[in-house]
C-alpha positions as CSV (number, residue, x, y, z in Angstrom):
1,X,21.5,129.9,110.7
2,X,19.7,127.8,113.2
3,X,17.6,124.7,112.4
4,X,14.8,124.1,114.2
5,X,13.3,121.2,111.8
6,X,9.4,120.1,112.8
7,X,9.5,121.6,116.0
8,X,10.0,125.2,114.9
9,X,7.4,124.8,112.3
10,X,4.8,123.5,114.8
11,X,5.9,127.2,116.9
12,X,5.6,129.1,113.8
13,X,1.8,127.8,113.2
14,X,0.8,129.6,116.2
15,X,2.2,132.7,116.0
16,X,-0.1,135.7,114.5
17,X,0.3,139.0,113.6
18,X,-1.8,140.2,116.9
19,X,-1.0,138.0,119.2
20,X,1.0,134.4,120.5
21,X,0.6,131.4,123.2
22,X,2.9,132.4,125.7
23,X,5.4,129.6,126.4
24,X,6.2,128.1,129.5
25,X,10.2,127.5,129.0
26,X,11.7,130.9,128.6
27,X,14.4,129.7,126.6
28,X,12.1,127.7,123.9
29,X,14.1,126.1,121.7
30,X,16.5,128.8,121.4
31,X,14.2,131.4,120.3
32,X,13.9,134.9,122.6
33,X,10.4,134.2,124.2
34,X,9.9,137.8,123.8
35,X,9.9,138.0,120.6
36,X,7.1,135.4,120.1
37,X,4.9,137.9,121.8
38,X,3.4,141.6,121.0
39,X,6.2,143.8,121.4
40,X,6.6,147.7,121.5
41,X,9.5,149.2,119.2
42,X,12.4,150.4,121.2
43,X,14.5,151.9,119.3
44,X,15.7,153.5,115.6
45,X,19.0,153.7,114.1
46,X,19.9,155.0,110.5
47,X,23.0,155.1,109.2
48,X,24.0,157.7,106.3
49,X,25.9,157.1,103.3
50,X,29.1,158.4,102.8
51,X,28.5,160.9,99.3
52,X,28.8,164.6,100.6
53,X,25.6,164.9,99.3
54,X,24.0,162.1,101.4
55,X,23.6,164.7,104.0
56,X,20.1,167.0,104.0
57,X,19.1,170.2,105.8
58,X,15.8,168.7,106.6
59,X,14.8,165.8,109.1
60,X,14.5,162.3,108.3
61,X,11.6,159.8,109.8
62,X,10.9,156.3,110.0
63,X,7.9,154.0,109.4
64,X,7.0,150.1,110.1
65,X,4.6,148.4,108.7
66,X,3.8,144.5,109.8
67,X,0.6,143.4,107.6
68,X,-2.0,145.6,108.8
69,X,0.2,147.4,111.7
70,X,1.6,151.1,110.6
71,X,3.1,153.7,112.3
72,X,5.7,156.3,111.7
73,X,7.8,158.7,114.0
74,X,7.7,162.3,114.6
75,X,8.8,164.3,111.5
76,X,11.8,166.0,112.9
77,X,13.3,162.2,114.1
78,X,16.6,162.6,112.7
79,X,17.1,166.5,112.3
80,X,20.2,167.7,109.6
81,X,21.9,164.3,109.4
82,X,25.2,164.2,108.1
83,X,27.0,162.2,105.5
84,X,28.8,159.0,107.1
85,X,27.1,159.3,110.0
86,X,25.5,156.3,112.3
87,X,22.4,158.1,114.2
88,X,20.6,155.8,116.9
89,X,16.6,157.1,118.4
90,X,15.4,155.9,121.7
91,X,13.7,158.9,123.0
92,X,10.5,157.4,123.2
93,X,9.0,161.2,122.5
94,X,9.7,160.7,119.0
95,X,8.2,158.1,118.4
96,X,5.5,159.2,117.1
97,X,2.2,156.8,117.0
98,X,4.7,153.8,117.2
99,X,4.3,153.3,120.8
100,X,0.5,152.6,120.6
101,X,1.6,149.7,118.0
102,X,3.0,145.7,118.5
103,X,4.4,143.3,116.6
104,X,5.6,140.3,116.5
105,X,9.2,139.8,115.5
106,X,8.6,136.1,114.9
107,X,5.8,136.1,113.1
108,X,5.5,134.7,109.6
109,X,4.2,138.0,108.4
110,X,7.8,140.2,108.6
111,X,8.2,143.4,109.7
112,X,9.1,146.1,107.0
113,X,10.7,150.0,107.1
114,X,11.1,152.8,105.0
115,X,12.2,156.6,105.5
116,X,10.7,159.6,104.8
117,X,12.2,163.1,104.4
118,X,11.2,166.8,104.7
119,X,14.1,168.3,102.9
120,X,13.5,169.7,99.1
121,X,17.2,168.0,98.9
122,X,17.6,164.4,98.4
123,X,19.0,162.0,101.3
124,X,21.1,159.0,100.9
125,X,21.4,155.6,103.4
126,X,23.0,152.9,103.6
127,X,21.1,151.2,106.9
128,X,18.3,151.5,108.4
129,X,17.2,149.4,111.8
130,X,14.5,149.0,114.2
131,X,15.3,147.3,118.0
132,X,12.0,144.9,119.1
133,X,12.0,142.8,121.5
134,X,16.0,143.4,122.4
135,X,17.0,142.8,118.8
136,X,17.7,145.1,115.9
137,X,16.5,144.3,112.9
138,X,17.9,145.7,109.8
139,X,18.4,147.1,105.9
140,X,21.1,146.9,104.5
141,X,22.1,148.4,100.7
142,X,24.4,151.2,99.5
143,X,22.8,155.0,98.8
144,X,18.9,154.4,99.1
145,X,17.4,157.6,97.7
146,X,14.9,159.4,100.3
147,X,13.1,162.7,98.6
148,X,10.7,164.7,99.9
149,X,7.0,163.5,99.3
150,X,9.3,160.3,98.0
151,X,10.4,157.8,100.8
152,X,12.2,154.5,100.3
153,X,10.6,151.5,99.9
154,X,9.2,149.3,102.2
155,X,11.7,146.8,102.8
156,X,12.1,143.5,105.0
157,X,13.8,143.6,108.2
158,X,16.4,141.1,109.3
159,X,17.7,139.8,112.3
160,X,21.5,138.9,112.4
161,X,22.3,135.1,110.5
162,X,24.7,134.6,112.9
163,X,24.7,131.9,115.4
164,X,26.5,132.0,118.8
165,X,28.2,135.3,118.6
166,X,30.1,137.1,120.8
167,X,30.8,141.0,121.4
168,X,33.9,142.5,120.2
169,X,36.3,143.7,122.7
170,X,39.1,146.1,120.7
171,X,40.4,147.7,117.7
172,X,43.9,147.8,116.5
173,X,45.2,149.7,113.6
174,X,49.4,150.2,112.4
175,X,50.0,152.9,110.4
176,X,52.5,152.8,107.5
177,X,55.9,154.3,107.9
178,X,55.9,156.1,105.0
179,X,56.0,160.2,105.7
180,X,52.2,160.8,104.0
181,X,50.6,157.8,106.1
182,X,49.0,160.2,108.3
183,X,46.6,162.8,108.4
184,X,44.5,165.4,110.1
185,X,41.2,163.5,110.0
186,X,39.7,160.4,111.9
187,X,39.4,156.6,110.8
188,X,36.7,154.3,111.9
189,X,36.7,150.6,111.1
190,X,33.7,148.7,109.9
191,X,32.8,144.7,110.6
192,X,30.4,142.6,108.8
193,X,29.8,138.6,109.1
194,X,27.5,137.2,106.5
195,X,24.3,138.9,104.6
196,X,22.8,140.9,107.3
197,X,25.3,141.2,110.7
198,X,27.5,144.3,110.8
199,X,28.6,147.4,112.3
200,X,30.5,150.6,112.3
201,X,32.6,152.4,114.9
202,X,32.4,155.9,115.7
203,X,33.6,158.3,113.1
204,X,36.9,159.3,115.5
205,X,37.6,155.9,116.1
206,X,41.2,157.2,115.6
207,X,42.0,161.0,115.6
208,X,44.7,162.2,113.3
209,X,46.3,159.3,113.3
210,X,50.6,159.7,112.9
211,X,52.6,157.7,110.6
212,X,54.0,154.7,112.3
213,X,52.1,154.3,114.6
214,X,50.6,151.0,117.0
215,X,47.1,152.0,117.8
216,X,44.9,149.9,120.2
217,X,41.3,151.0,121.3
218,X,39.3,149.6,123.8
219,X,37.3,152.6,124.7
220,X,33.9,151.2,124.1
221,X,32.2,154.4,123.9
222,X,34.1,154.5,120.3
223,X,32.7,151.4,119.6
224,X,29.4,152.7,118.0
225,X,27.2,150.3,116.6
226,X,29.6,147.4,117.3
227,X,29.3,147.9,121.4
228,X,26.1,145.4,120.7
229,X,27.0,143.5,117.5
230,X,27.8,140.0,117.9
231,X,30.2,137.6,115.6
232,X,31.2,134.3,115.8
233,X,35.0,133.8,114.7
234,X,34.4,130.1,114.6
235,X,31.5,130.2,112.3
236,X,31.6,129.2,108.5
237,X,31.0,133.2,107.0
238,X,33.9,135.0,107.4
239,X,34.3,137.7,109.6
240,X,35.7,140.6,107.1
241,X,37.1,143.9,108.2
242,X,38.0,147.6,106.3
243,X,39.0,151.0,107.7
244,X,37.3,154.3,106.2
245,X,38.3,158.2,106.8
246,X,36.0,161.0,107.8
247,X,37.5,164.8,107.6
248,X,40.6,163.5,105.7
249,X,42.0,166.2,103.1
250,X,44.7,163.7,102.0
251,X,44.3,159.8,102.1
252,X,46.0,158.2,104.9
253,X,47.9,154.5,104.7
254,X,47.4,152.1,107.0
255,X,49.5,148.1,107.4
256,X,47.7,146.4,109.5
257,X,44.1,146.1,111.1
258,X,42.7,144.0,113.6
259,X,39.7,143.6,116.3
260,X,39.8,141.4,119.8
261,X,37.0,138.7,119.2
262,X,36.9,135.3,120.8
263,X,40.6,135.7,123.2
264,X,42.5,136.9,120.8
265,X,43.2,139.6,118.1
266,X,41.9,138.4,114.3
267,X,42.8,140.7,111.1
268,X,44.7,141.1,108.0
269,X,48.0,143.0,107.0
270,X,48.8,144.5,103.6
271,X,51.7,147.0,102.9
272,X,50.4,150.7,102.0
273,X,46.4,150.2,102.3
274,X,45.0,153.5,101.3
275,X,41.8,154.7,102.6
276,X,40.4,158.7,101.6
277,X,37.4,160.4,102.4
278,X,34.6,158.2,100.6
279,X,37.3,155.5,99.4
280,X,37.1,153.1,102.2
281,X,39.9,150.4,102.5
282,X,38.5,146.9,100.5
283,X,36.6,144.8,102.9
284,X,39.2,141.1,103.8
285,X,38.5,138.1,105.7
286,X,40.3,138.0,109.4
287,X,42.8,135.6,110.2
């Protein structure tokens, strides 16, 4: 996390909740200038837990609240979201009455977001962010409960705590040998660096993956949330890594996993990992 000692405090003391001084230097301090400002919402992203019953038949929404600031997106903003899945807005049509709102990502007051459902079933997440100022913001915890007439809570955004990151530029995965390592469904491997940094990839990341098998993916359209999620392998939080299965009737077992980060490929090996539909492999530090 950055320090910005007496300096940084005597730039938080003029921030409001309406408005900012613009700066001069557009790189003040380290801090995105834009963010000091009034700033439009640009995106949504919400990512669903993995129970079977996570999913609903009704729509999900979002609201944001800053101190006196409110709005919330249309009511059909996520329609029939699956379990597991990562779903991302930017069609600025459902917005809602958000675009008529600003705020001010670096303002002492912080920016909060809940969900709200329509389904008479309940909805579980895991994740829920909001992109201002060219930053998502996040909340992170495991099966939230969303009813109808019942959102979540308002909870505190985040920005990532990690300093100096970089994007990651593969994925690498070695099946076992052993004749049941396969199977007919799809693996995706998740990343996460300290309290509130991490990502997923998309859910057929690797499709029906074959026992003995080398596989390295550099597709970034597979790369889901992680295409814009940045690490730093150098940094003093671990970077940790797991693999999870989507559509799997039988579990699959994996050896090896890795990502490209930094110039070269991090990961761990183990000998037999298993990994089943909502039995993700254990999250372990990269070496």
């Amino acid at each position: 996390m950055k320090t910005f000692g007496a300096s940084f405090l005597l730039l938080a003391s003029i921030l409001t909740l309406t408005s900012a001084q613009e700066p001069q230097d557009d790189d003040l301090l380290g801090v995105n200038v834009g963010a000091l400002r009034p700033n439009r919402i640009q995106g949504f992203r919400v990512r669903m837990s993995d129970l079977p019953i996570a999913e609903t038949k009704g729509s999900l929404r979002f609201g944001v609240r800053q101190g006196s600031t409110q709005c919330e997106t249309a009511e059909d903003t996520v329609k029939e979201p699956k379990s597991a899945m990562v779903y991302e807005v930017d069609d600025k049509s459902l917005f809602g009455s958000c675009p008529s709102k600003a705020f001010v990502p670096w303002s002492q007051v912080p920016i909060k977001v809940r969900v709200l459902s329509t389904s008479r079933n309940d909805a579980f997440v895991d994740k829920v962010e909001v992109k201002i100022a060219g930053e998502w913001r996040n909340w992170e915890d495991k099966e939230v409960l969303v009813e109808l007439n019942r959102p979540s809570d308002w909870r505190k955004t985040f920005v990532s705590d990690i300093p100096d990151g970089v994007l990651i530029r593969g994925f690498a995965i070695t099946m076992s040998d052993e004749s049941v390592a396969g199977t007919k469904g799809n693996l995706r491997i998740g990343v996460r660096q300290g309290s509130h940094t991490s990502c997923e990839t998309e859910i057929d990341l690797v499709v029906d993956p074959k026992r003995g098998y080398h596989y390295v993916l550099t597709d970034r359209e597979k790369f889901g949330t992680c295409a814009d999620t940045k690490f730093n392998p150098d940094y003093r939080k671990p970077i940790q890594i797991r693999v999870l299965s989507e559509k799997c009737r039988n579990s699959a077992f994996f050896d090896e996993v890795k990502i490209k980060i930094g110039g070269r490929w991090r990961g761990w090996a183990g000998l037999f990992e298993e990994v089943s539909n909502g039995e993700p492999s254990p999250w372990e530090a990269v070496e």
